[in-house]
Every structure is written in C-alpha cells, then in structure tokens.
Short mmCIF file of C-alpha atoms in Angstrom, two decimals:
data_model
loop_
_atom_site.label_atom_id
_atom_site.label_comp_id
_atom_site.label_asym_id
_atom_site.label_seq_id
_atom_site.Cartn_x
_atom_site.Cartn_y
_atom_site.Cartn_z
CA MET A 1 11.70 8.24 91.57
CA GLY A 2 8.98 8.97 89.02
CA CYS A 3 7.18 12.23 88.52
CA PRO A 4 4.48 12.98 91.11
CA THR A 5 0.99 12.06 90.00
CA THR A 6 -2.47 13.26 90.82
CA LEU A 7 -5.65 11.19 90.80
CA ILE A 8 -8.57 12.73 88.93
CA VAL A 9 -11.98 11.52 87.80
CA LYS A 10 -12.39 11.64 84.04
CA ASN A 11 -15.47 10.27 82.27
CA THR A 12 -16.39 8.27 85.41
CA PHE A 13 -12.92 6.62 85.46
CA LEU A 14 -10.23 7.22 88.06
CA CYS A 15 -7.06 8.34 86.23
CA ALA A 16 -3.51 9.07 87.36
CA VAL A 17 -2.07 12.21 85.72
CA GLU A 18 1.53 13.39 86.01
CA ASP A 19 1.93 16.86 87.52
CA GLU A 20 3.34 19.43 85.11
CA THR A 21 5.35 22.47 85.89
CA ALA A 22 3.17 25.52 85.61
CA SER A 23 3.97 27.59 82.58
CA PRO A 24 5.20 31.13 83.21
CA THR A 25 2.53 33.80 83.26
CA CYS A 26 2.32 35.61 79.97
CA ARG A 27 3.10 39.27 80.44
CA LEU A 28 2.00 40.34 76.99
CA SER A 29 -1.17 42.39 76.91
CA ARG A 30 -3.46 42.48 73.94
CA ARG A 31 -3.34 45.73 72.05
CA ARG A 32 -6.60 47.62 72.13
CA SER A 33 -8.33 47.74 68.81
CA LYS A 34 -9.14 51.06 67.24
CA THR A 35 -12.68 52.01 66.42
CA GLU A 36 -14.05 54.54 63.97
CA GLY A 37 -14.24 56.92 66.90
CA ASP A 38 -10.46 57.05 67.12
CA TYR A 39 -9.66 60.68 67.72
CA LEU A 40 -7.15 60.87 64.86
CA SER A 41 -8.98 58.84 62.25
CA CYS A 42 -10.79 61.71 60.58
CA LEU A 43 -7.84 63.63 59.24
CA GLU A 44 -5.53 62.95 56.34
CA PRO A 45 -2.18 61.40 57.37
CA GLU A 46 -0.28 64.52 56.41
CA LEU A 47 -2.51 66.74 58.53
CA VAL A 48 -1.97 65.12 61.90
CA ASP A 49 0.99 63.30 63.31
CA PRO A 50 -0.05 60.00 64.95
CA ALA A 51 1.75 61.26 68.05
CA SER A 52 -0.18 64.54 68.15
CA ASP A 53 -0.70 64.19 71.90
CA ASP A 54 3.05 64.21 72.41
CA ILE A 55 4.01 67.60 70.96
CA PRO A 56 7.35 68.75 72.38
CA ALA A 57 7.36 72.21 73.88
CA GLU A 58 8.64 74.08 76.88
CA ALA A 59 7.62 72.31 80.08
CA PRO A 60 6.42 74.24 83.15
CA THR A 61 9.10 74.99 85.71
CA GLY A 62 6.91 73.93 88.64
CA SER A 63 5.08 70.67 89.13
CA LEU A 64 1.48 70.51 87.96
CA VAL A 65 0.28 69.94 91.50
CA ASP A 66 2.15 72.99 92.81
CA LEU A 67 0.82 75.13 89.97
CA GLY A 68 -2.72 74.01 90.71
CA LEU A 69 -2.32 74.85 94.40
CA ALA A 70 -0.89 78.25 93.47
CA LEU A 71 -3.95 78.99 91.35
CA GLN A 72 -6.19 78.18 94.28
CA ALA A 73 -4.12 80.36 96.64
CA GLY A 74 -4.64 83.47 94.52
CA GLY A 75 -2.63 86.67 94.75
CA SER A 76 0.97 86.81 93.58
CA GLU A 77 1.31 83.02 93.65
CA ALA A 78 -1.56 82.67 91.18
CA LEU A 79 -0.10 85.35 88.90
CA SER A 80 3.25 83.58 88.85
CA ALA A 81 1.56 80.24 88.13
CA LEU A 82 -0.48 81.76 85.29
CA THR A 83 2.69 83.05 83.67
CA ASP A 84 4.29 79.61 83.85
CA ILE A 85 1.15 77.92 82.54
CA ARG A 86 0.79 80.39 79.68
CA ASN A 87 4.38 79.85 78.54
CA SER A 88 3.84 76.07 78.52
CA ALA A 89 0.28 76.11 77.14
CA ARG A 90 1.08 74.09 74.04
CA SER A 91 2.65 71.16 75.89
CA LEU A 92 0.07 71.25 78.67
CA ALA A 93 -2.86 71.14 76.25
CA PHE A 94 -1.88 67.72 74.90
CA ASP A 95 -1.13 66.22 78.31
CA PRO A 96 -3.85 64.46 80.38
CA ALA A 97 -3.09 66.27 83.64
CA GLY A 98 -1.74 69.39 81.93
CA SER A 99 -4.95 69.95 79.99
CA GLN A 100 -6.94 69.89 83.24
CA LEU A 101 -4.58 72.46 84.75
CA LEU A 102 -4.86 74.68 81.68
CA GLN A 103 -8.65 74.56 81.84
CA GLN A 104 -8.51 75.50 85.50
CA ALA A 105 -6.31 78.48 84.65
CA LEU A 106 -8.67 79.62 81.89
CA GLU A 107 -11.59 79.57 84.31
CA VAL A 108 -9.89 81.88 86.82
CA ALA A 109 -7.88 84.14 84.48
CA ASP A 110 -8.99 87.10 82.37
CA ALA A 111 -9.56 87.47 78.63
CA ARG A 112 -5.96 88.56 78.07
CA PHE A 113 -4.71 85.21 79.38
CA ALA A 114 -7.11 83.38 77.04
CA HIS A 115 -5.81 85.41 74.11
CA ASP A 116 -2.21 84.54 75.04
CA VAL A 117 -3.08 80.84 75.27
CA ALA A 118 -4.70 80.98 71.84
CA SER A 119 -1.51 82.56 70.48
CA MET A 120 0.58 79.77 72.02
CA LEU A 121 -1.63 77.16 70.34
CA GLN A 122 -1.33 78.71 66.89
CA GLY A 123 -0.10 76.19 64.37
CA SER A 124 -1.56 73.21 66.23
CA ILE A 125 -5.31 74.00 66.30
CA PRO A 126 -6.34 71.20 63.87
CA GLN A 127 -4.37 68.67 65.91
CA ALA A 128 -5.86 70.06 69.13
CA LEU A 129 -9.40 69.66 67.83
CA CYS A 130 -8.76 65.95 67.28
CA SER A 131 -6.87 65.37 70.53
CA GLN A 132 -8.64 63.59 73.37
CA HIS A 133 -7.07 66.09 75.80
CA ALA A 134 -6.47 69.32 73.88
CA HIS A 135 -10.02 69.51 72.52
CA GLN A 136 -11.24 69.97 76.09
CA VAL A 137 -8.93 72.96 76.40
CA LEU A 138 -10.42 74.46 73.24
CA GLU A 139 -13.94 73.88 74.58
CA THR A 140 -13.01 76.02 77.58
CA LEU A 141 -10.95 78.51 75.58
CA LEU A 142 -13.40 79.46 72.81
CA PRO A 143 -16.03 81.15 75.03
CA CYS A 144 -13.24 83.32 76.48
CA LEU A 145 -12.14 84.65 73.08
CA ASP A 146 -13.50 87.69 71.31
CA ILE A 147 -14.54 87.76 67.65
CA ASP A 148 -11.01 88.36 66.40
CA GLY A 149 -9.59 85.56 68.52
CA SER A 150 -12.21 83.08 67.32
CA ALA A 151 -11.63 84.18 63.72
CA CYS A 152 -7.93 83.34 64.10
CA VAL A 153 -8.91 79.82 65.17
CA VAL A 154 -11.12 79.52 62.08
CA ASP A 155 -8.25 80.57 59.84
CA GLU A 156 -6.29 77.50 60.92
CA LEU A 157 -9.21 75.19 60.17
CA LEU A 158 -9.82 76.34 56.60
CA GLY A 159 -8.90 73.55 54.22
CA ASN A 160 -9.60 70.83 56.83
CA SER A 161 -13.16 71.70 57.88
CA SER A 162 -14.87 68.95 55.90
CA HIS A 163 -12.69 66.36 57.69
CA LEU A 164 -13.24 67.94 61.10
CA ALA A 165 -17.00 68.04 60.51
CA THR A 166 -17.14 64.25 60.77
CA HIS A 167 -14.99 63.98 63.87
CA ALA A 168 -16.40 63.35 67.34
CA PHE A 169 -14.51 66.28 68.87
CA GLY A 170 -14.04 68.41 65.77
CA SER A 171 -17.72 68.58 64.83
CA SER A 172 -18.69 69.86 68.27
CA LEU A 173 -16.08 72.61 68.17
CA VAL A 174 -16.95 73.59 64.60
CA CYS A 175 -20.57 74.06 65.71
CA ARG A 176 -19.41 76.12 68.69
CA LEU A 177 -17.34 78.35 66.41
CA LEU A 178 -20.29 78.82 64.05
CA GLU A 179 -22.53 79.83 66.94
CA GLN A 180 -19.94 82.18 68.39
CA LEU A 181 -19.24 83.83 65.03
CA ALA A 182 -22.82 83.81 63.69
CA GLY A 183 -23.17 86.52 61.05
CA GLU A 184 -19.42 87.20 60.89
CA VAL A 185 -17.24 86.83 57.82
CA ALA A 186 -15.24 84.07 59.52
CA ALA A 187 -18.39 81.96 60.00
CA VAL A 188 -19.31 82.32 56.33
CA ALA A 189 -15.79 81.25 55.35
CA LEU A 190 -15.99 78.22 57.66
CA ILE A 191 -19.36 77.13 56.20
CA ASP A 192 -18.04 77.58 52.66
CA ASP A 193 -15.09 75.37 53.54
CA VAL A 194 -17.34 72.63 54.97
CA LEU A 195 -19.59 72.76 51.90
CA SER A 196 -16.62 72.44 49.56
CA GLY A 197 -15.93 68.90 50.76
CA ASP A 198 -17.82 65.62 50.46
CA LEU A 199 -21.28 66.71 51.60
CA THR A 200 -22.79 63.26 51.18
CA GLN A 201 -20.43 62.00 53.85
CA VAL A 202 -21.21 64.97 56.10
CA ILE A 203 -24.99 64.57 55.75
CA CYS A 204 -24.89 60.83 56.46
CA HIS A 205 -22.41 61.02 59.32
CA LYS A 206 -23.24 60.59 62.99
CA PHE A 207 -21.51 63.85 63.88
CA GLY A 208 -21.36 65.64 60.53
CA HIS A 209 -25.15 65.82 60.09
CA ARG A 210 -25.33 68.13 63.13
CA ILE A 211 -23.35 70.74 61.22
CA ALA A 212 -25.64 70.32 58.20
CA LEU A 213 -28.62 70.94 60.49
CA TRP A 214 -26.97 74.08 61.88
CA ILE A 215 -26.30 75.39 58.37
CA LEU A 216 -29.94 74.83 57.36
CA ARG A 217 -31.11 76.81 60.36
CA ASN A 218 -28.55 79.63 60.29
CA GLY A 219 -26.69 79.61 56.98
CA LEU A 220 -27.05 81.97 54.05
CA PRO A 221 -29.54 81.14 51.28
CA ARG A 222 -26.72 79.95 49.02
CA HIS A 223 -25.51 77.60 51.76
CA LYS A 224 -28.97 76.08 52.12
CA SER A 225 -29.30 75.79 48.35
CA ARG A 226 -26.06 73.84 48.21
CA LEU A 227 -27.39 71.33 50.73
CA VAL A 228 -30.68 71.04 48.81
CA GLU A 229 -28.69 70.34 45.65
CA VAL A 230 -26.87 67.46 47.34
CA LEU A 231 -30.06 66.09 48.90
CA SER A 232 -31.76 66.09 45.50
CA GLY A 233 -29.14 63.74 44.13
CA GLU A 234 -30.14 60.70 46.24
CA LEU A 235 -33.51 61.57 47.75
CA GLN A 236 -34.79 58.04 48.30
CA ARG A 237 -31.58 56.95 49.96
CA PHE A 238 -31.33 60.02 52.18
CA ALA A 239 -34.99 59.73 53.18
CA ARG A 240 -34.30 56.28 54.64
CA HIS A 241 -30.97 57.10 56.26
CA ARG A 242 -30.74 57.41 60.03
CA PHE A 243 -29.01 60.81 59.99
CA ALA A 244 -29.61 62.14 56.48
CA SER A 245 -33.37 61.84 56.98
CA LEU A 246 -33.11 64.42 59.77
CA VAL A 247 -31.38 66.82 57.38
CA LEU A 248 -33.93 66.21 54.64
CA ALA A 249 -36.89 66.67 56.99
CA LEU A 250 -35.52 70.01 58.19
CA ALA A 251 -34.77 71.16 54.64
CA PHE A 252 -38.48 71.28 53.80
CA SER A 253 -39.03 74.04 56.36
CA GLN A 254 -35.73 75.91 56.03
CA CYS A 255 -35.15 76.25 52.28
CA THR A 256 -37.14 78.45 49.90
CA ALA A 257 -40.72 77.55 48.93
CA ASN A 258 -39.64 76.64 45.40
CA GLU A 259 -36.84 74.41 46.64
CA ALA A 260 -39.12 72.68 49.14
CA HIS A 261 -41.75 72.14 46.48
CA GLY A 262 -39.11 70.69 44.14
CA LEU A 263 -37.85 68.29 46.80
CA ALA A 264 -41.39 67.16 47.63
CA ASN A 265 -42.36 66.55 43.99
CA ALA A 266 -39.15 64.62 43.33
CA LEU A 267 -39.68 62.49 46.44
CA MET A 268 -43.33 61.72 45.67
CA GLY A 269 -42.70 61.21 41.96
CA GLN A 270 -41.71 57.58 42.46
CA ALA A 271 -44.73 55.27 42.61
CA GLY A 272 -45.54 54.12 46.14
CA ALA A 273 -42.76 56.23 47.66
CA VAL A 274 -44.90 57.93 50.30
CA ALA A 275 -46.39 54.67 51.59
CA SER A 276 -42.99 53.00 51.56
CA LEU A 277 -41.45 55.85 53.57
CA ALA A 278 -44.37 55.82 56.01
CA CYS A 279 -43.54 52.18 56.79
CA HIS A 280 -39.86 52.95 57.42
CA SER A 281 -38.46 53.90 60.81
CA PHE A 282 -36.48 56.87 59.43
CA GLY A 283 -38.60 57.58 56.38
CA LEU A 284 -41.55 58.23 58.70
CA ARG A 285 -40.00 61.49 59.89
CA VAL A 286 -39.70 62.66 56.26
CA VAL A 287 -43.38 61.91 55.61
CA LYS A 288 -44.33 63.89 58.71
CA ALA A 289 -42.24 66.81 57.42
CA LEU A 290 -44.04 66.58 54.08
CA LEU A 291 -47.38 66.77 55.87
CA GLU A 292 -46.26 70.08 57.38
CA LEU A 293 -45.45 71.49 53.93
CA PRO A 294 -48.51 73.47 52.73
CA SER A 295 -47.92 72.77 49.04
CA ALA A 296 -47.71 68.99 49.62
CA THR A 297 -50.06 68.27 52.52
CA GLU A 298 -53.14 67.27 50.53
CA GLN A 299 -51.20 65.14 48.06
CA VAL A 300 -49.39 63.28 50.86
CA ARG A 301 -52.67 62.63 52.66
CA PHE A 302 -54.14 61.26 49.45
CA TYR A 303 -51.24 58.82 48.98
CA LEU A 304 -51.43 57.71 52.62
CA LEU A 305 -55.17 57.10 52.54
CA LYS A 306 -54.86 55.31 49.22
CA SER A 307 -52.35 52.93 50.85
CA SER A 308 -54.12 52.72 54.21
CA ARG A 309 -54.59 48.94 54.01
CA ARG A 310 -50.84 48.49 53.66
CA LEU A 311 -50.14 51.01 56.42
CA GLN A 312 -52.50 49.21 58.82
CA LYS A 313 -50.25 46.13 58.62
CA ASP A 314 -47.11 48.07 59.58
CA LYS A 315 -46.26 49.34 63.07
CA PHE A 316 -44.98 52.68 61.75
CA GLY A 317 -47.84 53.03 59.29
CA VAL A 318 -50.45 52.39 61.99
CA ARG A 319 -48.85 55.02 64.18
CA LEU A 320 -49.03 57.59 61.38
CA LEU A 321 -52.66 56.75 60.57
CA ASP A 322 -53.54 57.16 64.25
CA GLU A 323 -51.95 60.61 64.27
CA LEU A 324 -53.79 61.57 61.09
CA SER A 325 -57.13 60.39 62.49
CA VAL A 326 -56.63 62.52 65.61
CA SER A 327 -55.90 65.65 63.55
CA ASN A 328 -58.69 64.90 61.05
CA PRO A 329 -61.60 62.63 62.16
CA LEU A 330 -62.67 62.18 58.51
CA VAL A 331 -59.50 60.17 57.96
CA ASN A 332 -60.64 57.58 60.47
CA ASP A 333 -63.96 57.11 58.63
CA PHE A 334 -62.14 56.77 55.31
CA VAL A 335 -59.67 54.23 56.69
CA GLY A 336 -62.54 52.21 58.16
CA CYS A 337 -64.31 52.06 54.83
CA VAL A 338 -61.16 51.03 52.97
CA GLY A 339 -60.23 48.48 55.61
CA GLY A 340 -63.62 46.84 55.34
CA ALA A 341 -63.54 46.66 51.55
#
C-alpha cells in the first residue's frame, strides 16, 4: 500500500501530495543577544568575573520565605532572621530573591545592621555596582551608611571609577555617593579618579554625562577646569553631540568668567558656527546658553540676525528667532527687513 496522500489546491490545480512524518519539535532556544547595556560590559575583564552574580558564600540556614516571614513577625524571630541574613549578605546580594530579602532587612533594621552588611560586601563592591541584583542592594544600603561607611565604599571604587561612570547601574550609584559625601575628602578623591580616565567617553556617554554635569555643579574649581580643558579640545563636535552638548551648555554658567569667555570665543571663532549650531537639534541648546552669557550675548545676537534668512528656512532656527523676537521686539523688525531684502 502506498503512502497516504492529501489533495491540495496549488496554483489553481488540484494536486496529490504524500503525507510526511512531522519533524520533531526543536528544543533549542536562541541565545539572547547582549546589548551595550549589559550589566558587565563596562568593566575590564580582570575587574569582574563574568559570573559575578554567582559568588559563592555562606548560604542562609533558613529558607528565604521563612526569613521574610520572620522579619514581618518582628520580635525575637526578626532578630534571629537579621543575624542569619547579615551572615549571608554577600551571597544574598547577588541572588534575585536574596537581594529582595536583603533590601527588606535593611529597611527594617538599624544603622548597625547596615554597617555590618557593608562589611560583608567588602571586596565585591565594584562587582555589586555592575550586578543587576546587587546594585539594588547598594541603592538601599548607601542612605543607611554614615560618612565613614560611605567612604569605605568609595575606597573600593578608586581605580575603576571612570569605567563605572559609564555604566547604567554604576553611574547612578557614583552620583549617589557624590551627593552623600559632598564636601568630604572621599568625594574629592572619587571625582579625581573619574577625571583621571577617558573624559571624552564620559562626556559623550548616555550615563557618564550625568556625572560630568554633577561635577560642574558641585565640584572644586580645578575639577571644573579639567572638564573645560577637555571640552575645548573638540568644541564643534561636543556642541552637536546629544549628551556632550548638555555638558558644554552648563559649563558656560558653572566655570569661571575667563573660562566661559574663552569657550565662547573659540566656539564663535569658526565662520558661520553660530548659525550652523542654531539649525542643529543639539547645537541649539548651546546657542541658547551662549545667549545667557553676558560677555557673548550681543555678539551671538549679531551672528543670528546676520544669518536670519538662513534661520527662517530651518525649523530650529525659526524657533530661536521667535524666542528672540519675544524677548526683544526690535529683532522682529530687523528680521522682517532682512527677509524682505
């Protein structure tokens, strides 16, 4: 007897097709691709083990569920659970469920418990900052630490800060440390360490530029001068960069008058630079910052009005001219005369 057949319609013809045995279902799953947001991608290979979320350490004697219930019960049960959690803090921090339990314990315990947890995490702080689970523990832990405790965390970051500054988790925690230690020696050391790395990468990075902004607002004069020095190297490029333009725009108001004047002159020294920036989505914010700079306001207005015909043909340029005409009605009359020429 032949193989069973099935009648199907194909291209308006009736065709007989032999039935085939269904192929076995493939059980292989496609491996997820890694993106630049991978939580270990920012550090050098020797700094973080690829298996940093699987750090062996003493496991808690009770189940995580029982420990969580004990915390909620309070009294002696909670004290016993806190002791167990503290002793296993390092392994819990890198575990999905364990990190949640550790955060719960930090929220109900006192400052002494937070200090003990920080001691248990010593030696693994850089890995924790880049861990998708342990960084949440640090977010909860840092506000519970005093100045000395936070300074100890900073000590472990020195030498790696420039890498952490461009990490999704690391940059947020570095900013938190800087805010918590504002004015302290540890904060100055952390800023110095960030500024010793590749500042161009930091300034142009999605996360790193936030630290550069913080330094401009709160850093020492020498810290701000270092950023101005880097910005001066590639002004035209930075002025048109999505993130670096934010840093450059803020620098005009946060650095010294001489430094701001030097940046403005260098930026406007290239022919047609102001008009070109005014017609750029990110450069526009730099032009607006220049207009707020007393020593450059009149010169910037002159360049903009001189190029008003070009600006009227650009959506960003028109927007800027409209803002200028609102703040100064004479601008509108000037633009009308030029436009009709």
